[in-house]
Coordinates of C-alpha atoms in Angstrom, one line a residue:
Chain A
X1 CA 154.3 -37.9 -42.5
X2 CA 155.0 -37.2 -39.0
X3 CA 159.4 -38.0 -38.2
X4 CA 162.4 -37.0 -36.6
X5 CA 165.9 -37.2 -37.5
X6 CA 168.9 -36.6 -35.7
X7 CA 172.4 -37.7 -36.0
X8 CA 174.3 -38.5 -32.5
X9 CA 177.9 -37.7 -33.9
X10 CA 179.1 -39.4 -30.0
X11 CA 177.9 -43.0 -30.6
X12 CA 177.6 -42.8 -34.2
X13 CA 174.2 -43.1 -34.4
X14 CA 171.4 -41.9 -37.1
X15 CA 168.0 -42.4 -35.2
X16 CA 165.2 -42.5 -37.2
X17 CA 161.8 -42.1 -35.1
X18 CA 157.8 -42.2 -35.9
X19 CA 156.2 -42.8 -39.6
X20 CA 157.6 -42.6 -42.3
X21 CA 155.5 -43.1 -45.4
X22 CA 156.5 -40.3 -48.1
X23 CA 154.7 -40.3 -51.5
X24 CA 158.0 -39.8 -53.1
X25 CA 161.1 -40.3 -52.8
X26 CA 162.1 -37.2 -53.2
X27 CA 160.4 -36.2 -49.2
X28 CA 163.2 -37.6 -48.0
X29 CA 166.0 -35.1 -48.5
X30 CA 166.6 -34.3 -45.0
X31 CA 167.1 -38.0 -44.4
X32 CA 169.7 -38.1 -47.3
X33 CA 171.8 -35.3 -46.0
X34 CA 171.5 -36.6 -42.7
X35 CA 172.9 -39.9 -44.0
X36 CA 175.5 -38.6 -46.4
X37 CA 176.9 -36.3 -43.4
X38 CA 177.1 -39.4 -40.9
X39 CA 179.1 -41.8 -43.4
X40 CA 181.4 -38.6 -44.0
X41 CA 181.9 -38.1 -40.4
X42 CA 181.6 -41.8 -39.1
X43 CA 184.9 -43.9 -38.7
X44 CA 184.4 -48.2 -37.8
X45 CA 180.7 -48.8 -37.3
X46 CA 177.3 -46.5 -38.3
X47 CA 174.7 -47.3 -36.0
X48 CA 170.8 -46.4 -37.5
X49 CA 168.7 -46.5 -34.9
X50 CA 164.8 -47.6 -35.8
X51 CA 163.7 -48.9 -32.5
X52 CA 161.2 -46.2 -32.4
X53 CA 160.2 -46.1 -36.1
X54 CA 156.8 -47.2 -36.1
X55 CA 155.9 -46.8 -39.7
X56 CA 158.2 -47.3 -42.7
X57 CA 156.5 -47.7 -46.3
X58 CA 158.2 -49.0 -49.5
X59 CA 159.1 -46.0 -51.0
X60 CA 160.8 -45.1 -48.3
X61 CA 162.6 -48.2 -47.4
X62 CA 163.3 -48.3 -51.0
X63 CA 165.1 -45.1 -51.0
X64 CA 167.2 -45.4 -47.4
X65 CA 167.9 -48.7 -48.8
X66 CA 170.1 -46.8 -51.9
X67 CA 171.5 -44.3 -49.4
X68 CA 172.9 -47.5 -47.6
X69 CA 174.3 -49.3 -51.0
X70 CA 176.0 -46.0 -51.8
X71 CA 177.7 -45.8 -48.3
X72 CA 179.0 -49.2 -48.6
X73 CA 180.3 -48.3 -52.5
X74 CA 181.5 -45.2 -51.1
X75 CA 183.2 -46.1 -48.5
X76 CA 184.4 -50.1 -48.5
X77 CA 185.6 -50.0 -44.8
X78 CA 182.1 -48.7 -43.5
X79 CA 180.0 -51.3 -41.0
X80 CA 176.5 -50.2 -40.7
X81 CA 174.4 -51.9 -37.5
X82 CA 170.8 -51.6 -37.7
X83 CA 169.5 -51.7 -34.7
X84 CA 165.6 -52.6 -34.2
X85 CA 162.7 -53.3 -31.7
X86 CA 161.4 -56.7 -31.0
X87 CA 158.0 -54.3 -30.3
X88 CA 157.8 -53.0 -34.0
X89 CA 156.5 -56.3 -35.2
X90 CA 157.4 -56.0 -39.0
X91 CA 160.9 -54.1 -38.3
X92 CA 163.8 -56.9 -38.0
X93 CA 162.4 -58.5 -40.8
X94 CA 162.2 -56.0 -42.5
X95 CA 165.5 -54.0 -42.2
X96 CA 167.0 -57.9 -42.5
X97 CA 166.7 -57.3 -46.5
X98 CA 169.6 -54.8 -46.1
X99 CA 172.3 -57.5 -44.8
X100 CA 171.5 -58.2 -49.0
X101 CA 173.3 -55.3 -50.0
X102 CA 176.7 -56.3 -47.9
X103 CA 178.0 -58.8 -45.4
X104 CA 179.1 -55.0 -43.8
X105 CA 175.3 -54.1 -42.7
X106 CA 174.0 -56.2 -39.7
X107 CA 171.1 -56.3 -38.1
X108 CA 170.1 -56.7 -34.2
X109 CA 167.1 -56.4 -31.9
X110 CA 168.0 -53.7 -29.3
X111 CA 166.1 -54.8 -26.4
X112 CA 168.3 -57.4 -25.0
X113 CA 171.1 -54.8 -24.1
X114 CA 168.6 -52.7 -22.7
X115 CA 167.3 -55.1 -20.2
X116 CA 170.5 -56.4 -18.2
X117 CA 169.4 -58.5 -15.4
X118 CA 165.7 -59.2 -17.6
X119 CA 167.5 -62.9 -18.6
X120 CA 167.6 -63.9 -15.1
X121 CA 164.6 -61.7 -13.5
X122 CA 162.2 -63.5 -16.6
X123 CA 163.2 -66.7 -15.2
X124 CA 160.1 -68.9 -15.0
X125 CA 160.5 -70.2 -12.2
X126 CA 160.6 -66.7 -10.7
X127 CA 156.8 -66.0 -11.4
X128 CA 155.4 -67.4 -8.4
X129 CA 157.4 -65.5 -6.4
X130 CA 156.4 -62.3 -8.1
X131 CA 153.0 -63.3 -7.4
X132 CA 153.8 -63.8 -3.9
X133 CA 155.7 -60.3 -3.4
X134 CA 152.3 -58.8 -4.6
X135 CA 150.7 -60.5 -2.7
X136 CA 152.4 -58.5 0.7
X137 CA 152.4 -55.5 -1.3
X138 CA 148.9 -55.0 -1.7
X139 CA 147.7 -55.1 1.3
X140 CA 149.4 -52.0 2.0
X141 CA 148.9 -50.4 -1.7
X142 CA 145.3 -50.9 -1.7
X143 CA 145.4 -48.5 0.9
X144 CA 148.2 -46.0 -0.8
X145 CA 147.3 -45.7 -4.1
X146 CA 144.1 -43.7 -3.4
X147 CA 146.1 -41.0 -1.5
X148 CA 148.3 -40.8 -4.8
X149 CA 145.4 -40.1 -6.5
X150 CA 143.8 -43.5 -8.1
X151 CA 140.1 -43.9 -8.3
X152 CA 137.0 -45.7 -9.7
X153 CA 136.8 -44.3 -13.6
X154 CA 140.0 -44.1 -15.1
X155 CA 142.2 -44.7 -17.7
X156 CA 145.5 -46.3 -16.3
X157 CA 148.2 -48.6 -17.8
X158 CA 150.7 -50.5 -15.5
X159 CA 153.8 -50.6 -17.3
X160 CA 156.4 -53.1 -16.6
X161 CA 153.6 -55.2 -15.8
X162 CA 155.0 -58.7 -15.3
X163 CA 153.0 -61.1 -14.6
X164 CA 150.0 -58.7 -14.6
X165 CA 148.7 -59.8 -10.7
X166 CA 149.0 -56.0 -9.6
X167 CA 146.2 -54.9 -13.0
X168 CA 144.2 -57.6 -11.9
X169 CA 144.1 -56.4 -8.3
X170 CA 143.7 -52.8 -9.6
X171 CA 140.6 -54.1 -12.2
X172 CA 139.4 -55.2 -9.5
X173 CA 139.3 -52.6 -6.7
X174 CA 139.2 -49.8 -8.6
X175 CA 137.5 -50.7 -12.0
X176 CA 139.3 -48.2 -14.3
X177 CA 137.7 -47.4 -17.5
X178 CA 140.4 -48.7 -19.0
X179 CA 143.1 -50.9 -18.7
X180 CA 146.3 -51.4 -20.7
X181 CA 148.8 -53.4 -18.6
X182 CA 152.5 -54.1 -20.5
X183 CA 155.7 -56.0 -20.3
X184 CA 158.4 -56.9 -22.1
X185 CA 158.7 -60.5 -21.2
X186 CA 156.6 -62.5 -23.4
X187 CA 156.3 -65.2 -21.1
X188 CA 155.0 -63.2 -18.1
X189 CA 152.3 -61.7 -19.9
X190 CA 151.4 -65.5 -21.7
X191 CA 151.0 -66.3 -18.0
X192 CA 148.9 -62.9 -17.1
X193 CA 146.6 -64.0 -19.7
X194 CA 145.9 -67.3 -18.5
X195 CA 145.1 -66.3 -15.0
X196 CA 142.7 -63.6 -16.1
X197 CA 141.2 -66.1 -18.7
X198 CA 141.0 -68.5 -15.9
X199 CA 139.5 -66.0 -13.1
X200 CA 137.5 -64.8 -15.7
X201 CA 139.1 -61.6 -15.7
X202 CA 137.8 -59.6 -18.7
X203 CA 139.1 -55.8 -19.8
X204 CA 142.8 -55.9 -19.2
X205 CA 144.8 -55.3 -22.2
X206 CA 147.9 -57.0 -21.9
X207 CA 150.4 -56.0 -24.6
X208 CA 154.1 -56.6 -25.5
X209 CA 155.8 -53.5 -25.3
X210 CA 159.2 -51.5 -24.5
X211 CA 159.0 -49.4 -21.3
X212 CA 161.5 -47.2 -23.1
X213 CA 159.8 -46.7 -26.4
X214 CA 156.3 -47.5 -25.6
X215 CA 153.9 -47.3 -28.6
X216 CA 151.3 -46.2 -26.9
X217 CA 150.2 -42.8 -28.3
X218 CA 151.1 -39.0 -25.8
X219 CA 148.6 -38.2 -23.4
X220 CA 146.3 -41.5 -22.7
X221 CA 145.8 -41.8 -19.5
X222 CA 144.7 -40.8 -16.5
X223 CA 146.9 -43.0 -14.0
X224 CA 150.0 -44.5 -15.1
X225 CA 151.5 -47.1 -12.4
X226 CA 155.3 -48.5 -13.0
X227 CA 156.3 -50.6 -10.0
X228 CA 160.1 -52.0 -8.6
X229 CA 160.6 -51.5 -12.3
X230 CA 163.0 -48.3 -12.5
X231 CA 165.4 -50.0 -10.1
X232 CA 165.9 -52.6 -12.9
X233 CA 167.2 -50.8 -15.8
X234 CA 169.9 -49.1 -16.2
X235 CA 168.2 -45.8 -17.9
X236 CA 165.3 -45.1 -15.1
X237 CA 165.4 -41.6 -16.7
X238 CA 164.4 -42.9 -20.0
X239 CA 161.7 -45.2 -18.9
X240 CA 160.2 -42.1 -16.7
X241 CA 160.4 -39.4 -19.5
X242 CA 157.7 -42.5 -21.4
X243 CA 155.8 -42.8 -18.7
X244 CA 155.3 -39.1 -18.3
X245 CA 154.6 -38.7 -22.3
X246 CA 151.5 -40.8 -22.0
X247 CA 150.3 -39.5 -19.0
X248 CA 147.1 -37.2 -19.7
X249 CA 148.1 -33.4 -18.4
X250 CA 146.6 -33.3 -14.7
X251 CA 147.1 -37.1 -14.6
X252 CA 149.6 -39.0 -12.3
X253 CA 152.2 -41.1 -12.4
X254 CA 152.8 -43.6 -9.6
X255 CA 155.8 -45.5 -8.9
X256 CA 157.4 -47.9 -6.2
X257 CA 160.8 -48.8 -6.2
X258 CA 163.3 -50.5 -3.4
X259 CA 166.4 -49.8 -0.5
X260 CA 167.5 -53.2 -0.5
X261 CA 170.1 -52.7 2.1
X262 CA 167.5 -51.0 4.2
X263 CA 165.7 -54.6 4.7
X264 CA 166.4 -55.7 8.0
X265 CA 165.4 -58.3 10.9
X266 CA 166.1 -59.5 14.0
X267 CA 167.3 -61.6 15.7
X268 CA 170.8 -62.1 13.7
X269 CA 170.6 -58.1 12.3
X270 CA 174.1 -57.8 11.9
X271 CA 174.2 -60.5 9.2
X272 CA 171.2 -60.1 7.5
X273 CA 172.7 -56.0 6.9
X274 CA 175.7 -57.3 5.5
X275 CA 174.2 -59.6 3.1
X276 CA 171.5 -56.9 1.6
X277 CA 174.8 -54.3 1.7
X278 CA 175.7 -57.1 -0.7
X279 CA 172.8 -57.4 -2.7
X280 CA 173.3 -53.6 -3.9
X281 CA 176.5 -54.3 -5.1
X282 CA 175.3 -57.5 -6.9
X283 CA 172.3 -55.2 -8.7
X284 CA 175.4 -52.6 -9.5
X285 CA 177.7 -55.1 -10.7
X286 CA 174.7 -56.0 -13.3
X287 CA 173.8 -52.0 -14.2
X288 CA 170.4 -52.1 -11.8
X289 CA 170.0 -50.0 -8.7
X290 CA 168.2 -51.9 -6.2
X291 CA 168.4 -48.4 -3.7
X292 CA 166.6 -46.4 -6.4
X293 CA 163.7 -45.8 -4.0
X294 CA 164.3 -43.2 -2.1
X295 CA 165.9 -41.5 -5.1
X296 CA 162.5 -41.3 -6.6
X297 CA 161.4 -37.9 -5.7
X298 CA 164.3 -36.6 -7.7
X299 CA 164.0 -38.6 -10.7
X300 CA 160.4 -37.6 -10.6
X301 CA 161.3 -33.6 -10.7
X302 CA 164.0 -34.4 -12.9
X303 CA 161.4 -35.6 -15.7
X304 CA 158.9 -32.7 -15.2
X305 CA 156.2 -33.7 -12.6
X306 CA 154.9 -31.4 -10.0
X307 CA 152.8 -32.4 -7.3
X308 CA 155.5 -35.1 -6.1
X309 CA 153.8 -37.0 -3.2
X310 CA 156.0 -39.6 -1.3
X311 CA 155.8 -42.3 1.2
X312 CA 157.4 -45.5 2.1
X313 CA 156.0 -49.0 3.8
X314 CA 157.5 -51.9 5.4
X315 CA 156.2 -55.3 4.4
X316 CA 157.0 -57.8 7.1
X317 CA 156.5 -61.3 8.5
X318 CA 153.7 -60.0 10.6
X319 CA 151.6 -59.1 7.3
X320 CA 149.9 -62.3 7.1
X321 CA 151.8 -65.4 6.9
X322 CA 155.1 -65.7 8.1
X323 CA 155.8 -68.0 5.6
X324 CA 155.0 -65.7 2.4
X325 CA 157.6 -63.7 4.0
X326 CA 160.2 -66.5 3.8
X327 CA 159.2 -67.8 0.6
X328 CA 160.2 -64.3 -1.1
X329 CA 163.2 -64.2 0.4
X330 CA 163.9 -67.7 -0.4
X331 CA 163.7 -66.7 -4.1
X332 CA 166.1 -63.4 -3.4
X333 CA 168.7 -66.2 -2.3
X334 CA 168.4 -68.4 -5.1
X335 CA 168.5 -65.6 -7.7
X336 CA 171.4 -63.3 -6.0
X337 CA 173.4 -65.3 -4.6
X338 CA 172.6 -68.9 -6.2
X339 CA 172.6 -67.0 -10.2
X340 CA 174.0 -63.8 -10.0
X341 CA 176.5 -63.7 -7.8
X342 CA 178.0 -66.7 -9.5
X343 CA 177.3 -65.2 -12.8
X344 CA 179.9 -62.2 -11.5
X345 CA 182.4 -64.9 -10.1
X346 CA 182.1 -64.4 -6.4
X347 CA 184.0 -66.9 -4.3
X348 CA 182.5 -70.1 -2.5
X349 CA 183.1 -68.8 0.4
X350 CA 181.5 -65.4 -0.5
X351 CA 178.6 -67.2 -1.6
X352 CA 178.4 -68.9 1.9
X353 CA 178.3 -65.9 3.7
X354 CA 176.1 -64.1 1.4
X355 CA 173.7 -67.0 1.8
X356 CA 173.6 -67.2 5.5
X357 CA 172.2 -63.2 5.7
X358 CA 169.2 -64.6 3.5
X359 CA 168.8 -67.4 5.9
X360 CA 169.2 -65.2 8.9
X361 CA 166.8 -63.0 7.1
X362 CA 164.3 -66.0 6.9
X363 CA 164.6 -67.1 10.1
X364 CA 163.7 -63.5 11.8
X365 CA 160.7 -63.9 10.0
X366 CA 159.6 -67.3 11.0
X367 CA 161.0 -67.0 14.8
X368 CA 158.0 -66.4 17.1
X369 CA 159.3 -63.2 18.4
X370 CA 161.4 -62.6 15.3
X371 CA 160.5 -59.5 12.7
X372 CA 161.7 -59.1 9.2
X373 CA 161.3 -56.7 6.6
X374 CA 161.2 -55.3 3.4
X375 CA 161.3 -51.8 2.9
X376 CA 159.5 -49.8 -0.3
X377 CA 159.0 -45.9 -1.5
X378 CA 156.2 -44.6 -3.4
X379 CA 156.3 -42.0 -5.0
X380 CA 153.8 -40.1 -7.5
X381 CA 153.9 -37.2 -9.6
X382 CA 151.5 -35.2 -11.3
X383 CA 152.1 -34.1 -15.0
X384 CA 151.3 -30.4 -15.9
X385 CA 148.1 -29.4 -17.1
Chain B
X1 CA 125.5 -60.6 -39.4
X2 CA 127.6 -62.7 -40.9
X3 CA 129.0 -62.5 -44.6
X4 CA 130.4 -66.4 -46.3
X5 CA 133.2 -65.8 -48.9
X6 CA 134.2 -69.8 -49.5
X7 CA 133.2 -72.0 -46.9
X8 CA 134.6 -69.5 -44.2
X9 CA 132.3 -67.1 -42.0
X10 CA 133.6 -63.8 -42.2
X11 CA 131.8 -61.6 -39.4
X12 CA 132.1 -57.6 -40.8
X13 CA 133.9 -55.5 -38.2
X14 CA 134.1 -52.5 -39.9
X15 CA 133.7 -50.5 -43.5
X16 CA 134.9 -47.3 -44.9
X17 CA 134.2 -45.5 -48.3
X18 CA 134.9 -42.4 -49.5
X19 CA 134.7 -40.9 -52.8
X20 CA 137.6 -41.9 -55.2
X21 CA 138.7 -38.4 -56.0
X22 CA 138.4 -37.3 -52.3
X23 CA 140.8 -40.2 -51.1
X24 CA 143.3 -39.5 -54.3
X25 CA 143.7 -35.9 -53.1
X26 CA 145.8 -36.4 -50.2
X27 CA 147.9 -39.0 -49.6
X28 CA 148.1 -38.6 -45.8
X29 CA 144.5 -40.5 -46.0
X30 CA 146.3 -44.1 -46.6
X31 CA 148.2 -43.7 -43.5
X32 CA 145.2 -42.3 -41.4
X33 CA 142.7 -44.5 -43.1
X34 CA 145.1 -47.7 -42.4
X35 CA 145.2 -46.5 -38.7
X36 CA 142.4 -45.7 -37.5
X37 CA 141.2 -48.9 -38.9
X38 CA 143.7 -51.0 -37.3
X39 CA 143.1 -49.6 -33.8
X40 CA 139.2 -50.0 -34.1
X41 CA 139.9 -53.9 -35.1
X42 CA 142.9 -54.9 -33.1
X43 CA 141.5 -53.8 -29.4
X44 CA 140.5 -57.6 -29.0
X45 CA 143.6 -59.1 -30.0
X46 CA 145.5 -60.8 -27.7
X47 CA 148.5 -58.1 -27.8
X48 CA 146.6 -54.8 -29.3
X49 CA 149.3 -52.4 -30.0
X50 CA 151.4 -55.1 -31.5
X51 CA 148.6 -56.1 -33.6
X52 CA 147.6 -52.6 -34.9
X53 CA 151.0 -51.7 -35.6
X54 CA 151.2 -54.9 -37.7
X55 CA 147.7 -54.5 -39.2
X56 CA 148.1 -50.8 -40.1
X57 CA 151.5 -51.4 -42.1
X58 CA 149.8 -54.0 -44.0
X59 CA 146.5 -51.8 -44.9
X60 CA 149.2 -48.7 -45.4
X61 CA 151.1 -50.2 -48.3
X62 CA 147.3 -52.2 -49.8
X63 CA 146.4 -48.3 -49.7
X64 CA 149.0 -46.8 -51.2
X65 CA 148.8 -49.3 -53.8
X66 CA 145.4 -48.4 -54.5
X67 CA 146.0 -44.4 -54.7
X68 CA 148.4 -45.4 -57.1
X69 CA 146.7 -47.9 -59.7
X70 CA 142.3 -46.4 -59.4
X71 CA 140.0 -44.9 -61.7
X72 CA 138.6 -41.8 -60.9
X73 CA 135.4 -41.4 -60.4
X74 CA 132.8 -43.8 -57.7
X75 CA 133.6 -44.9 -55.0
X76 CA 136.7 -46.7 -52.8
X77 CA 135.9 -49.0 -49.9
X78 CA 137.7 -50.8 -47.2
X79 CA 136.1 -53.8 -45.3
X80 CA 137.7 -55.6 -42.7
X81 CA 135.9 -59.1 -41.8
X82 CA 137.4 -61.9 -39.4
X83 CA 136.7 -65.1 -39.2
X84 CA 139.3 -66.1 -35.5
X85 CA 142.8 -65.6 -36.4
X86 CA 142.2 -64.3 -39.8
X87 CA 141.2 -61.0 -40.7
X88 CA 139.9 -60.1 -44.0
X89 CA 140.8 -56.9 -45.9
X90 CA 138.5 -55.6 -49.0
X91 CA 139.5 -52.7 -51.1
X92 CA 136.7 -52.4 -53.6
X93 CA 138.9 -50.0 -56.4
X94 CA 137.3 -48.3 -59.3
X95 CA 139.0 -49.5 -62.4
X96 CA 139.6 -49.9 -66.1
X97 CA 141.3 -52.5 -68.3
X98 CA 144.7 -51.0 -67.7
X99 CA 143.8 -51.2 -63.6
X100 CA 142.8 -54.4 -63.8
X101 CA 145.4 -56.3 -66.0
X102 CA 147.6 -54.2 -63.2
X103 CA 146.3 -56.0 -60.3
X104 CA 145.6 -59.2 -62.4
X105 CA 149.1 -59.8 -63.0
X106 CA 150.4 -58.5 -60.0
X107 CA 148.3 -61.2 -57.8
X108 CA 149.2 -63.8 -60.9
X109 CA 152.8 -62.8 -60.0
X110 CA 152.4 -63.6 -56.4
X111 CA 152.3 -67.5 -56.6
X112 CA 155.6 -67.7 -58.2
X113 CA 157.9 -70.1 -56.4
X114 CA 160.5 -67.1 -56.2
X115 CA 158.7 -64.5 -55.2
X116 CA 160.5 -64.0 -51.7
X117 CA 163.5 -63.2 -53.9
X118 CA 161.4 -60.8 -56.3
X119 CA 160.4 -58.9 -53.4
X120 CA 163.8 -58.5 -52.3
X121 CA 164.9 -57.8 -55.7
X122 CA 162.1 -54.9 -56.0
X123 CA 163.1 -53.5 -52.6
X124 CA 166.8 -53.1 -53.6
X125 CA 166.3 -52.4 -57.4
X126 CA 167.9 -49.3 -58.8
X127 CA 165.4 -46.4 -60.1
X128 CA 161.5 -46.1 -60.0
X129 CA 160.3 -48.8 -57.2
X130 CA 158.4 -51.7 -58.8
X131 CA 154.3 -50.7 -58.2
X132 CA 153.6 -54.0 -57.2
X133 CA 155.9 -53.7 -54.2
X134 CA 153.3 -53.4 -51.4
X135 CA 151.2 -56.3 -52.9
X136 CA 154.6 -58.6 -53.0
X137 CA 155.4 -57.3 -49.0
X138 CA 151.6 -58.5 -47.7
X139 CA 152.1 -61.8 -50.0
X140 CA 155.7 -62.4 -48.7
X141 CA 156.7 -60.6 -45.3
X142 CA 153.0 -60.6 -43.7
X143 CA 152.4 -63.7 -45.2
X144 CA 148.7 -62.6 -46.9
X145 CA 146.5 -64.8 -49.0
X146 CA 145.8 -62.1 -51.9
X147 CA 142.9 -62.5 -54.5
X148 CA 141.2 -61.1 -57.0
X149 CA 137.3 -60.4 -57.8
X150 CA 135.9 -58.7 -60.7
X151 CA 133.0 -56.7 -59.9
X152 CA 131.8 -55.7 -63.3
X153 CA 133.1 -53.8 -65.8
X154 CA 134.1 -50.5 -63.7
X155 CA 135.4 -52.0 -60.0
X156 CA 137.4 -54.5 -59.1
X157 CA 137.6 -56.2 -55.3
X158 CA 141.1 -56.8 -53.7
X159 CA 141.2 -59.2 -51.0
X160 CA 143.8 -60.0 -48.5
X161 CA 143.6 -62.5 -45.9
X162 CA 146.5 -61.7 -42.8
X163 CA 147.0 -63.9 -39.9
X164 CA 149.2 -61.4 -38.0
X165 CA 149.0 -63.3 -34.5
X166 CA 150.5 -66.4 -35.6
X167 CA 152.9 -64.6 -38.1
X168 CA 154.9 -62.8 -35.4

């Protein structure tokens, strides 16, 4: 048996973590005292935590399951949330036969709250415009990533994969040994599989999975890639510390992230600032940090990597066709200002002006002697040997 | 090679046996045994780590089942066939009367029209948990076809079809 357990007196929270699959019943004492001492201490709500819990057998489901019926005899006032992981196929189900004991103990998927801005960002109709954005990126990344330390041979995984165009790209440049792309967002990766069925794309293992409580075992592989992912959750540090856990020692991690008020253009500058001086707010209001990316270098030494390369890139109208350009920021428009900036209850005439610095942005990039652009960091780190 | 149980191909991916007494001393070895199997045979699902995690909970508690109701003596196997979304699992179990009136009744008990609420029942049941409780999980949570095959006076075959993909 191979489990933690900790109590978190602050939230109220037992987590439970790893396998649990005792022969008897009796293996479990640390869990019981660990129980009995929360429902003492807890007042309102006891929050278990088995988003992480990968393994759970019978016998011990059977026996946390009478450590919960005595808490609710004990103590008639006591709510108990169980709180699971959409990733751990067999958990909600599961842990659902506990609501049996008491309308007190509930049962919820955790991953929702985790992911703020995922319910607009996993948007169908926002895919082609992720395909799009990778699209401008490459060209430069294709030329980046080998200086971070990606080459022919290994084993990467692209976490926070979406739609799974940047693996394919990487299969296909770099042929990796192995390949283990994931997201979160069902439907993106339903879509990554078709176009790799459909370009014959064969190798790429595209998995459902939980950038902060990956499943994937420590120390796999050689090249892990995360990109304008951090920027969208509102725990970077947590989805980092995963990211270095199943990085090989002496393997890299390589991430990109954004400065959205740092995109600029001309003509009509002074507009197109405000607006993406906007846009940061917006990404606040919803707990994401769309300025992560110069931040990176510290997040990366703040998690334990040494080695910490960093660079940035522009990706402008002049990289190909203007019109990829305006397309992108097209989207931008019609997610910040058209959902979320609604969603927060901006004004009309906040809206107006908020769409006008997208426009502005646009038409830099399509004006003949216009230039627009969208500024990125990388940054890599290298995870102790 | 392919093997035909029914009128279904099953094509073998992959088969395990150990001595009876050497799997009955540790009971670590349904947990390893259940994954290391799972990650050999769900690498070509369409979401692999979703899929082993499923697969290996389902061959954990049909393993623990087994270290708990075997002779001794001979040999235990594992097979694991699959014929598309299905894969098959075969525990071949050294047994005796006693083993196999065990199993017999246990898989008998498994077409009941209440057996969701059995399960259920078993889960949250005061004292010694109910030995059939793995057997009821695969039949009700994972949604397993469970049968029976004599083999003889001395073994017994246990066989559980799971259709994980479509399940969750």
């Amino acid at each position: 048996m191979s489990f933690t357990i900790r109590y978190d007196d602050n939230n109220q929270e037992l987590v439970m973590a790893g396998a649990m699959s005792p022969r008897a019943a009796d293996e479990l004492g640390e869990l019981r005292t660990m129980f009995e001492k929360a429902t003492t201490q807890v007042s309102g709500t006891l929050y278990l935590n088995v988003k992480r819990l990968v393994r759970l057998n019978n016998i011990a489901f059977h026996e946390l399951a009478r450590f919960v019926a005595k808490a609710c005899h004990d103590k008639p006032d006591l709510k108990i949330s169980v709180v699971t992981s959409s990733v751990v196929g067999w958990s909600a189900r599961k842990f659902a036969k506990l609501a049996h004991i008491s309308p007190n103990i509930s049962v919820e998927q955790y991953d929702k709250d985790f992911y703020p801005g995922q319910g607009v960002l996993e948007d169908g109709g926002f895919i082609p415009i992720l395909r799009t954005q990778t699209k401008l990126t490459w060209r430069h990344e294709r030329e980046i990533l080998p200086r971070h330390g990606m080459r022919p041979g290994l084993a990467v995984a692209d976490i926070c994969c979406g739609i799974g165009d940047f693996a394919a790209l990487l299969a296909k440049e770099f042929t990796p040994s192995r390949l283990v792309a994931i997201d979160h967002a069902k439907p993106s990766l339903a879509y990554a599989r078709k176009v790799a069925a459909d370009f014959g794309i064969k190798g790429i293992e595209y998995v459902y999975g939980d950038a902060s409580s990956l499943l994937v075992d420590d120390n796999q592989f050689d090249f892990v890639t995360c990109r304008h992912s951090l920027q969208v959750f509102d725990k970077p540090e947590l989805i980092l510390k995963e990211l270095f856990r199943i990085c090989k020692p002496g393997g890299r991690v390589y991430i990109t992230n954004e400065k959205n008020s740092h995109c600029l253009g001309e003509p009509r500058g002074e507009s197109i600032q405000w607006t993406y001086n906007e846009v940061a707010k917006v990404w606040a209001h919803f707990k994401m940090d769309i300025e992560l990316g110069p931040k990176s270098r510290r997040y990366m030494a703040d998690t334990g990597f040494d080695d910490i390369r960093m660079e940035s890139f522009m990706v402008t109208n002049l990289d190909g066709d203007p019109q990829d350009f305006a397309d992108v920021i097209q989207a931008w428009e019609n997610v910040y200002a058209g959902q979320m900036a609604v969603e927060r209850g901006d004004s009309p005439e906040f809206i107006a002006r908020f769409r006008q610095g997208f426009q502005d942005h646009i038409f830099a990039a399509l004006h003949p002697k216009g230039y627009a652009g969208w500024p990125i960091w990388v940054a890599s780190g290298r995870k102790p040997a | 090679m392919t093997v035909t149980t029914g009128n279904t191909p099953f094509a073998p991916l992959l088969e395990i046996a150990l001595g009876t007494d050497t799997f009955a001393a540790n009971w670590d070895h349904c947990d390893r045994i259940a994954t290391y199997v799972a990650r050999m045979v769900s690498h070509n699902r369409t979401d692999s780590l979703l899929y082993a995690n499923l697969f290996s909970s389902a061959l954990n508690e049909l393993l623990e089942t087994a270290f708990r109701a075997h002779n001794g003596g001979g040999e235990i196997s594992c097979t694991v066939s699959r014929s598309g979304p299905v894969d098959r699992i075969e525990l071949t179990i050294p047994c005796n009367d006693k083993i196999t009136s065990f199993y017999a009744n246990a898989i008998n008990d498994l077409s009941a029209a209440d057996v969701a609420d059995r399960y259920v029942a078993a889960l949250l049941a005061e004292g010694e948990l109910d030995p059939r409780i793995g057997l009821l999980e695969l039949a009700v949570d994972y949604k397993a076809k469970l049968a029976l095959t004599p083999m003889g006076q001395d073994k017994l075959r246990l066989v559980a079809d799971l259709t994980l993909e479509d399940t969750y």
